[in-house]
Short mmCIF file of C-alpha atoms in Angstrom, two decimals:
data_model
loop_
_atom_site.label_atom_id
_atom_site.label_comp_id
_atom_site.label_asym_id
_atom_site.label_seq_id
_atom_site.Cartn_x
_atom_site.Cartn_y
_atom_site.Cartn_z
CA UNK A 16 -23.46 14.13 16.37
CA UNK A 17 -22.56 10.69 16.42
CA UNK A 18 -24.93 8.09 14.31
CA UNK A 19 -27.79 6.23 16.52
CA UNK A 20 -26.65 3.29 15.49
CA UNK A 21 -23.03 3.74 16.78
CA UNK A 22 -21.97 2.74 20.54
CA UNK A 23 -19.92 5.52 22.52
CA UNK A 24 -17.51 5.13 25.12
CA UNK A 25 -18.27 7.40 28.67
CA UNK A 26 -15.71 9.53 27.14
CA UNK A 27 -17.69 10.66 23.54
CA UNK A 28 -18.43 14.22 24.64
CA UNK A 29 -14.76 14.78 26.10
CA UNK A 30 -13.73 13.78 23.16
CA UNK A 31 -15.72 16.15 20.61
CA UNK A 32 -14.94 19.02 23.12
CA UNK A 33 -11.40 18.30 22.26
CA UNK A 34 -12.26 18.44 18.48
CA UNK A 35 -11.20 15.18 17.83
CA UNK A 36 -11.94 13.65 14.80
CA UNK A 37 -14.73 11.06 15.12
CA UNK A 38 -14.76 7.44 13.04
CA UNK A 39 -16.89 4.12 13.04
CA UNK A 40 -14.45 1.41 14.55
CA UNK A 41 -16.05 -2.07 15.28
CA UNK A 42 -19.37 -0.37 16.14
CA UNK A 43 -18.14 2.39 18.16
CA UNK A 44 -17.85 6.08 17.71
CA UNK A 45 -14.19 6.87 18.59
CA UNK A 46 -11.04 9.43 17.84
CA UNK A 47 -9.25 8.98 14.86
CA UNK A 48 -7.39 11.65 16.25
CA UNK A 49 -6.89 14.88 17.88
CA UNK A 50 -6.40 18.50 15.91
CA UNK A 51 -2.69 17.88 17.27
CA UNK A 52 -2.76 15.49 14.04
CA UNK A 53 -1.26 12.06 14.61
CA UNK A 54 2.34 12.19 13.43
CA UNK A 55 2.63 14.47 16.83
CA UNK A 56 0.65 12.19 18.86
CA UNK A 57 2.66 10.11 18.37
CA UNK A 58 6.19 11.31 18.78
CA UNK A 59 4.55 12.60 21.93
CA UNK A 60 3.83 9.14 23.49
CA UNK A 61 7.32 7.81 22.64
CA UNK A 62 9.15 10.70 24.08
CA UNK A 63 6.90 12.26 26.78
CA UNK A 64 3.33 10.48 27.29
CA UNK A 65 0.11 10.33 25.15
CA UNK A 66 -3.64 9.55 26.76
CA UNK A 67 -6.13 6.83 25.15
CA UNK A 68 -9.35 6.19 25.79
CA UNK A 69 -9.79 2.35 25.45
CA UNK A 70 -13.08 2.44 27.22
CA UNK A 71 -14.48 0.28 23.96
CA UNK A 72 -12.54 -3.02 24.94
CA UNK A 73 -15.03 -5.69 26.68
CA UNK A 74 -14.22 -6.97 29.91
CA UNK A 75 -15.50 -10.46 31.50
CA UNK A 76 -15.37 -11.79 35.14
CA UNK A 77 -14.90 -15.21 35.36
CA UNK A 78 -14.92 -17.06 39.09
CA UNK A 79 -15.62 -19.83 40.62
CA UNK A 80 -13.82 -22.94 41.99
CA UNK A 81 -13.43 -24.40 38.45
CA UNK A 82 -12.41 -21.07 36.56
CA UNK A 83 -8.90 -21.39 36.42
CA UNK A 84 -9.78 -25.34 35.07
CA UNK A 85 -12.21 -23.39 33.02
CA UNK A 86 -9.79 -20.56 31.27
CA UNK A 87 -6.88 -23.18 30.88
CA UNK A 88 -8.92 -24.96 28.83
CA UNK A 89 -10.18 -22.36 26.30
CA UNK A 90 -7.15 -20.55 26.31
CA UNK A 91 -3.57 -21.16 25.06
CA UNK A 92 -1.41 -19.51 27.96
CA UNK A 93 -1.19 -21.31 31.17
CA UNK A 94 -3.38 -19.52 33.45
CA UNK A 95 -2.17 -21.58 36.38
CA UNK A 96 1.51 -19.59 36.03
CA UNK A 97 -0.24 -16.07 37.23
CA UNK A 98 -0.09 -14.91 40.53
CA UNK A 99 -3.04 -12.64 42.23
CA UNK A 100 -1.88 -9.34 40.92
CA UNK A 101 -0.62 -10.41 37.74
CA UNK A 102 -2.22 -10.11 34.08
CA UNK A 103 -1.24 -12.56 31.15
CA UNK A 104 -1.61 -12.29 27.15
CA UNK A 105 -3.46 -14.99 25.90
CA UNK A 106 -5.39 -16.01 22.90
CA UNK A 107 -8.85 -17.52 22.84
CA UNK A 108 -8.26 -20.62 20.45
CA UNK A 109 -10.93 -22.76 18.33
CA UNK A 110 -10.71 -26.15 17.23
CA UNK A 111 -8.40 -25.47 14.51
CA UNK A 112 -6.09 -23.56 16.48
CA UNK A 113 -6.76 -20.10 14.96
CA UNK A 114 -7.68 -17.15 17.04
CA UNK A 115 -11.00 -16.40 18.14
CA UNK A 116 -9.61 -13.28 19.79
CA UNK A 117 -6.53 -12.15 21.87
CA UNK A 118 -6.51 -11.20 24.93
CA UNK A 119 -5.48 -10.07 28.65
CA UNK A 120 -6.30 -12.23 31.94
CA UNK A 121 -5.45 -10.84 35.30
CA UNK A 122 -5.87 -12.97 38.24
CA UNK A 123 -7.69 -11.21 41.67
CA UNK A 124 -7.52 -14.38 43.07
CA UNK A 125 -7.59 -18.70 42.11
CA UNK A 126 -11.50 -18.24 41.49
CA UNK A 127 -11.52 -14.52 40.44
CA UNK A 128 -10.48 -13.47 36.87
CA UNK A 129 -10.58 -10.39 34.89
CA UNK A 130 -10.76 -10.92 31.15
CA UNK A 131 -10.01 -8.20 28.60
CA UNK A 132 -11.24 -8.56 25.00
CA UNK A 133 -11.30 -6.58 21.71
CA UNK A 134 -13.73 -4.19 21.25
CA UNK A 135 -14.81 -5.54 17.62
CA UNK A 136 -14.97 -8.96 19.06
CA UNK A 137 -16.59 -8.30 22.23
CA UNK A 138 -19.87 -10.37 21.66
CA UNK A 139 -18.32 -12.97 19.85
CA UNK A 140 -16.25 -13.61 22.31
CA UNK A 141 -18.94 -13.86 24.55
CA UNK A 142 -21.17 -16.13 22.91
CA UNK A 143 -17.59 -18.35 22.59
CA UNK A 144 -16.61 -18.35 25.98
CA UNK A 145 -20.65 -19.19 27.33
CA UNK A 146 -20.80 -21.77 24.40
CA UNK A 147 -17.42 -23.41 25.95
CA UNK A 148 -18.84 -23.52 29.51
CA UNK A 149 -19.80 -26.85 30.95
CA UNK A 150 -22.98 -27.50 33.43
CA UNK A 151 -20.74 -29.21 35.42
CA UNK A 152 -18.35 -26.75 36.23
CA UNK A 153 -18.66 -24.48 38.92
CA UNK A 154 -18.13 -20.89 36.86
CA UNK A 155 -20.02 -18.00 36.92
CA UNK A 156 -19.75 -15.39 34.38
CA UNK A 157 -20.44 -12.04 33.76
CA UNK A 158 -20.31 -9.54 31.22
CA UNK A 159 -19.44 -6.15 32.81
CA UNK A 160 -18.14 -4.15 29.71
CA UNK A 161 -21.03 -1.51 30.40
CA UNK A 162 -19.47 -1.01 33.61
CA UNK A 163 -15.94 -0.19 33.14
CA UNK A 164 -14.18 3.01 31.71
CA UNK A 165 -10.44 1.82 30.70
CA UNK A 166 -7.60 4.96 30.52
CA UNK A 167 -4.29 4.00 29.28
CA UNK A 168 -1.34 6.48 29.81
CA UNK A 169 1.62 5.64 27.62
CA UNK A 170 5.22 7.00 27.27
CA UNK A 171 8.11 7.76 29.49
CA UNK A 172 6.52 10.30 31.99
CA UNK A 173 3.62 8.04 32.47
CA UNK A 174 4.28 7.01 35.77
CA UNK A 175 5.49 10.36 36.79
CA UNK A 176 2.13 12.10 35.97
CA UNK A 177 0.25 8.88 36.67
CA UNK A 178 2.01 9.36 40.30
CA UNK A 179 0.82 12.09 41.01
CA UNK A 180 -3.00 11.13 41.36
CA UNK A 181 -2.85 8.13 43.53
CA UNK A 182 -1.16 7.29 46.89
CA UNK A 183 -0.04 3.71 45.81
CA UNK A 184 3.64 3.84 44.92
CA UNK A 185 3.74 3.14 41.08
CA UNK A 186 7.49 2.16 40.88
CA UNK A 187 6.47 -1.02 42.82
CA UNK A 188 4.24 -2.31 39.79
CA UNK A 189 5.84 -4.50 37.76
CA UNK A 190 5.31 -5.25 33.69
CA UNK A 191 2.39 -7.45 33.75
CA UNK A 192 1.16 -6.94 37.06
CA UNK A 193 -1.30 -5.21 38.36
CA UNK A 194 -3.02 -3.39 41.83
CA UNK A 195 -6.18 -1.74 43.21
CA UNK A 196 -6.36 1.32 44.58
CA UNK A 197 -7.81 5.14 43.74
CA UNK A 198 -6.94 7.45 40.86
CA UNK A 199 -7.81 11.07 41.08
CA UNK A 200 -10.10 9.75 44.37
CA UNK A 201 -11.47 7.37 42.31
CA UNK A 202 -11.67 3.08 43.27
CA UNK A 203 -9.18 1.53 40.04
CA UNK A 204 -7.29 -1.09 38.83
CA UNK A 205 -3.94 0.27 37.94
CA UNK A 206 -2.32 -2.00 35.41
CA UNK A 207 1.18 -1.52 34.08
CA UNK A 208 0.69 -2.72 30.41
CA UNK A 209 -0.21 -1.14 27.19
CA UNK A 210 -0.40 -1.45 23.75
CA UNK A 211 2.26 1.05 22.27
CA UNK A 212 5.54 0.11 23.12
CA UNK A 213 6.28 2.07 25.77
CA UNK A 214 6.02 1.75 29.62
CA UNK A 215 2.63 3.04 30.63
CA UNK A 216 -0.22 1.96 32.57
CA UNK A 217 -4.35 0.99 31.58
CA UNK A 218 -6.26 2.33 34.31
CA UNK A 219 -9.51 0.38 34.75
CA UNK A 220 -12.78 2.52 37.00
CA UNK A 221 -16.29 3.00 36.59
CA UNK A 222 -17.69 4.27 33.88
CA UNK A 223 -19.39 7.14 35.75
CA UNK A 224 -15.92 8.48 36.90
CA UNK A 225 -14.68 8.62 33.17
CA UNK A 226 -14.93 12.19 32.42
CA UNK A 227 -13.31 12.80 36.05
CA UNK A 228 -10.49 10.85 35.71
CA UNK A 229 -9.67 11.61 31.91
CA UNK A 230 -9.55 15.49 32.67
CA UNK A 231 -7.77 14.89 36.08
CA UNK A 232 -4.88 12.95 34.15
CA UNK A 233 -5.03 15.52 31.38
CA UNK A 234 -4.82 18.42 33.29
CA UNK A 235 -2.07 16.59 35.32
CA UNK A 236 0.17 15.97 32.65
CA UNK A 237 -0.01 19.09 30.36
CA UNK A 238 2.43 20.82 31.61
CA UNK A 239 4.81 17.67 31.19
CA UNK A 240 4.07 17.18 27.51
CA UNK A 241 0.57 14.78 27.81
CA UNK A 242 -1.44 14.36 24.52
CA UNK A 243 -4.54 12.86 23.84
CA UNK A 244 -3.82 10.14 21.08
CA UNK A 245 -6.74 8.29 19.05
CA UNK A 246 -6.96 5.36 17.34
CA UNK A 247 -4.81 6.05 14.11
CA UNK A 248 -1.55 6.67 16.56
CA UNK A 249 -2.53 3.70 19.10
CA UNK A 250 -1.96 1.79 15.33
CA UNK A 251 1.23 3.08 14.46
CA UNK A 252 2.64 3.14 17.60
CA UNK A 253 1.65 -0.62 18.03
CA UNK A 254 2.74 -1.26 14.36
CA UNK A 255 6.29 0.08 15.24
CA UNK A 256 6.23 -2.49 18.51
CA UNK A 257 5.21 -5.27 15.91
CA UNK A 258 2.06 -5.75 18.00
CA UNK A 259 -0.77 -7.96 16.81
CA UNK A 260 -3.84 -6.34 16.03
CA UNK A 261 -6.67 -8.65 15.49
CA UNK A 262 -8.27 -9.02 12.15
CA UNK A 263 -4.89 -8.45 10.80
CA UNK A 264 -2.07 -10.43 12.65
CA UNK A 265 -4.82 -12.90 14.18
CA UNK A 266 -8.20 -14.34 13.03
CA UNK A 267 -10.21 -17.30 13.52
CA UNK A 268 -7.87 -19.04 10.23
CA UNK A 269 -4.41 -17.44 11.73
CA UNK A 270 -2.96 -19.61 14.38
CA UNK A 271 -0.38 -17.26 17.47
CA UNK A 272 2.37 -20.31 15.82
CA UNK A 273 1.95 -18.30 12.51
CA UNK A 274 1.89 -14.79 13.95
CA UNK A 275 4.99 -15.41 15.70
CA UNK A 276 3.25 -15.85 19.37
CA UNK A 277 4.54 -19.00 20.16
CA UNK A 278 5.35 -17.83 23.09
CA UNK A 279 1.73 -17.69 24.63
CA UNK A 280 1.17 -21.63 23.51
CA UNK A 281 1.82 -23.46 26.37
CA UNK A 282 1.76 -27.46 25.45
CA UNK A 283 2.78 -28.72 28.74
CA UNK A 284 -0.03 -27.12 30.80
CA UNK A 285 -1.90 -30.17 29.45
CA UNK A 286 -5.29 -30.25 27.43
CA UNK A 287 -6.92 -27.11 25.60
CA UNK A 288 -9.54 -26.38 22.34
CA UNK A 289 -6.86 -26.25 19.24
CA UNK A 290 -4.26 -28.10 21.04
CA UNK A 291 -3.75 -30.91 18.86
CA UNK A 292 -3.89 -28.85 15.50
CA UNK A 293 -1.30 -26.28 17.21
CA UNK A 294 0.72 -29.56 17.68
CA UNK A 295 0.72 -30.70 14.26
CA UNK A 296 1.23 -27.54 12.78
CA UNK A 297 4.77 -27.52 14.54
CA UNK A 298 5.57 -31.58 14.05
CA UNK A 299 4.65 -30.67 10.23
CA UNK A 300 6.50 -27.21 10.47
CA UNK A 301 4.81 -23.78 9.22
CA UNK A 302 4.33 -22.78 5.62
CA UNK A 303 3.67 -18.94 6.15
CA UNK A 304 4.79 -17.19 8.85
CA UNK A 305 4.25 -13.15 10.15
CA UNK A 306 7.85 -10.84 9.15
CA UNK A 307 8.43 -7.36 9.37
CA UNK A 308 9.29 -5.34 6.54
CA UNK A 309 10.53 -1.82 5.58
CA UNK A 310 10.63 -0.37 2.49
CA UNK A 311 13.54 -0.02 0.23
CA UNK A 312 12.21 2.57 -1.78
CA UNK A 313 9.28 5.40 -1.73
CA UNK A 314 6.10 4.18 -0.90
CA UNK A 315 3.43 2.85 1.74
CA UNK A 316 2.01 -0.95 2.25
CA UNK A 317 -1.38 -0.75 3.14
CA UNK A 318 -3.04 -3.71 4.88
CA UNK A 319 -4.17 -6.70 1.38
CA UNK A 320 -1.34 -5.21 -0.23
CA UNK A 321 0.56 -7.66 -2.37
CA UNK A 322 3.87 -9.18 -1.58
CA UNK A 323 6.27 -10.56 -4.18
CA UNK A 324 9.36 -12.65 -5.22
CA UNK A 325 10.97 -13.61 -8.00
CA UNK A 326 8.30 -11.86 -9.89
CA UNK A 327 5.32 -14.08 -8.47
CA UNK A 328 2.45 -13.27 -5.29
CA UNK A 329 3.72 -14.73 -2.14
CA UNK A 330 1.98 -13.55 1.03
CA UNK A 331 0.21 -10.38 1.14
CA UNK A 332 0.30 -7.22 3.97
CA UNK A 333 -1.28 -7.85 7.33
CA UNK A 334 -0.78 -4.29 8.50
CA UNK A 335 1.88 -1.30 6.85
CA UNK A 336 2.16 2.41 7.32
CA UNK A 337 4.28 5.25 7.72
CA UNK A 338 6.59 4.39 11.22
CA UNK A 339 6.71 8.41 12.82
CA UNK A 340 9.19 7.95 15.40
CA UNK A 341 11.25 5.40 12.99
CA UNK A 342 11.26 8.44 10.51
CA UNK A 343 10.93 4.35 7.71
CA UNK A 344 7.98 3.14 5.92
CA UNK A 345 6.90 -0.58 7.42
CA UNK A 346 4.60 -3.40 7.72
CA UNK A 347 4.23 -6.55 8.41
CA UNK A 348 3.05 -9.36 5.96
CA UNK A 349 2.70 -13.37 5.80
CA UNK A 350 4.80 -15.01 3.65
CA UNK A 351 6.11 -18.46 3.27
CA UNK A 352 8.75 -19.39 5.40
CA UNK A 353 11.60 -19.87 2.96
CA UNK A 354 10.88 -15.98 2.24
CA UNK A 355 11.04 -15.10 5.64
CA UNK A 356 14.08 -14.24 6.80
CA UNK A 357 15.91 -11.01 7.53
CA UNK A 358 17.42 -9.18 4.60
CA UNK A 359 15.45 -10.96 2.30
CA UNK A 360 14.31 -8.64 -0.77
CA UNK A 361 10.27 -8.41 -1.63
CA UNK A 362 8.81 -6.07 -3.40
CA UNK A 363 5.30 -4.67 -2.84
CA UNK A 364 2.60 -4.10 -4.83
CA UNK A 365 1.60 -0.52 -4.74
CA UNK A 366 -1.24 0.83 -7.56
CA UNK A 367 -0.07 -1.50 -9.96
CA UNK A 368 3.98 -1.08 -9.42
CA UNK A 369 6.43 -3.32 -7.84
CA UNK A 370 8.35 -1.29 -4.94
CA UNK A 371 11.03 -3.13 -3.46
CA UNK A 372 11.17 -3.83 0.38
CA UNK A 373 13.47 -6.05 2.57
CA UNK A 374 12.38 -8.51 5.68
CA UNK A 375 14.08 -7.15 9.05
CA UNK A 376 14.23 -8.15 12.48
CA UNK A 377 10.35 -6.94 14.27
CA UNK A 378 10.06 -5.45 17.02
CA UNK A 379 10.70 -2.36 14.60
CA UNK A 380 11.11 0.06 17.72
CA UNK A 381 12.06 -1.41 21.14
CA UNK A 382 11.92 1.17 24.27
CA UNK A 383 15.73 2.38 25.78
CA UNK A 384 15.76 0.69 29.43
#
């Protein structure tokens, strides 16, 4: 039994009755993985299609004639850009540009927003994004995480077993986007993103249809290769798609300019909270920046671990493990920007010893078209 003191996902005693293995993660009871073992959980989602249960992440509505004013402002993507069925990675920003959390908004409309948080930083983010709100503005928001269940199906037969359970034709989703319509009979969102790497879709229900729709995707997919994957392969199969995860590649100190998510900043869209510090952190250029590495020699980075050059500390490990599908041992780490790029030789610091590693080129593993 799980402790009292633990939170569990709609999907707990599906789990144990798989005889997964259960861990504390951000306050939640949740798979570390399966009896499959995670090396084949793996190698299953990259080359057939592996089954999550993400039902932990918090989820927000935001609407109201002011919320796309409303998210543009307290986020650093340009909210105005999405179009009602698309979603958008974001990050929540404070004052000094670092990360309060990242994130995924999907517009159902100019006042209608979905927003999709951490599990970990659920209530945080709450508090942030009420403490953010003006009287003024005409917003309304609501905390429905208790409501949702959230599937994800990941890997190149995703779609094809995903297909089979709903009459909405999948291949007309595109990356990003998202629509609503029924899974296994029931009411969804069916979004085509994921966290792995590979094509896939997070399906989004009540929480009273969880156990439903898990087994009815489950029992769909067996027979074409469908694992259930917990949260120790969700990390390396992220890890190997140089994902962020946050705590590691993002906190409330790490700005998305340092972690290499640039990309989600949007300056032009006019006025938002860390704006100005984001701004002179490029005019003044970066000091550390986020690199992948692999090793050059036996051994594993863990997340603190060490980084080195020319026999001194330089950055340390944000997140490093084996790579299953990469057959390579990798991480990523910050470390100063003359240090950072490709080919250039680190070494790790690993009980005590010095094992060298070289900077590559992230993403480690990109998907064949």
């Amino acid at each position: 039994m799980q402790p009292a003191s633990l939170k569990v996902t709609p999907l707990n005693s599906e789990h144990r009755l798989l005889g997964a293995k259960m861990v504390e993660f951000g306050g939640w009871d949740m798979p570390i993985n399966y009896p499959t073992g995670v090396i084949e959980e793996h190698l299953a989602t990259r080359t057939k299609a592996g089954l999550f249960d993400v039902s932990h992440m918090g989820e927000f509505w935001v609407e109201g004639a002011d919320a796309l004013k409303f998210l543009n402002r307290i986020t650093s993507n340009d909210v105005s850009r999405l179009t009602i069925g698309a979603a958008q990675y974001t990050i929540l920003t404070n004052e000094k540009g670092g990360a309060v959390d990242d994130l995924l908004i999907y517009c159902f409309g100019t006042e209608k927003y979905l927003l999709v948080v951490n599990a970990a930083t659920t209530e945080k983010d709450w508090s942030w994004i009420n403490f953010q709100l003006d009287k003024n503005e005409q917003v309304s928001l609501k905390n429905a995480s208790s409501e949702f269940c959230q599937i994800a199906i990941q890997g190149p037969k995703a779609e094809e077993i995903l297909q089979k359970l709903t009459p909405s034709d999948l291949s007309e989703i595109k990356y990003y986007h998202f629509i609503e319509s029924e899974v296994a009979g029931y009411q969804s969102i069916i979004s085509r993103t994921g966290y792995t790497g590979e094509d896939g879709f997070e399906v989004y229900s009540s929480e009273k249809a969880a156990p439903a729709l898990w087994n009815a995707i489950l029992d769909t997919g067996r027979s074409s290769g469908l694992t259930p994957c917990g949260l120790a392969a969700r990390n390396t199969l992220r890890l190997e798609a140089a994902m962020s995860l946050y705590g590691h590649e993002l906190t409330d100190d790490i700005t998305p300019l340092e972690a290499n998510l640039g990309w989600v900043v949007k300056f032009d869209k006019g006025d938002f909270i860390g704006r100005q510090a984001l701004i002179e952190l490029k005019e003044n250029g970066l000091k550390t920046k986020l690199v992948g590495f692999e090793m050059a020699e036996p051994g594993i980075a863990r997340d603190g671990y060490r980084v080195f050059a020319d026999n001194k500390p330089i950055g340390v490990v944000s997140s490093g493990s084996p790579a299953p599908f990469l057959k390579k041992n990798i991480g990523l780490a910050f470390v100063p920007v003359e240090f950072s790029g490709p080919g250039q030789e680190v070494y790790i610091e690993i009980r005590n010893k010095l094992v060298k590693a070289n900077i590559v080129k992230t993403p480690f593993y990109k998907r064949p078209k």
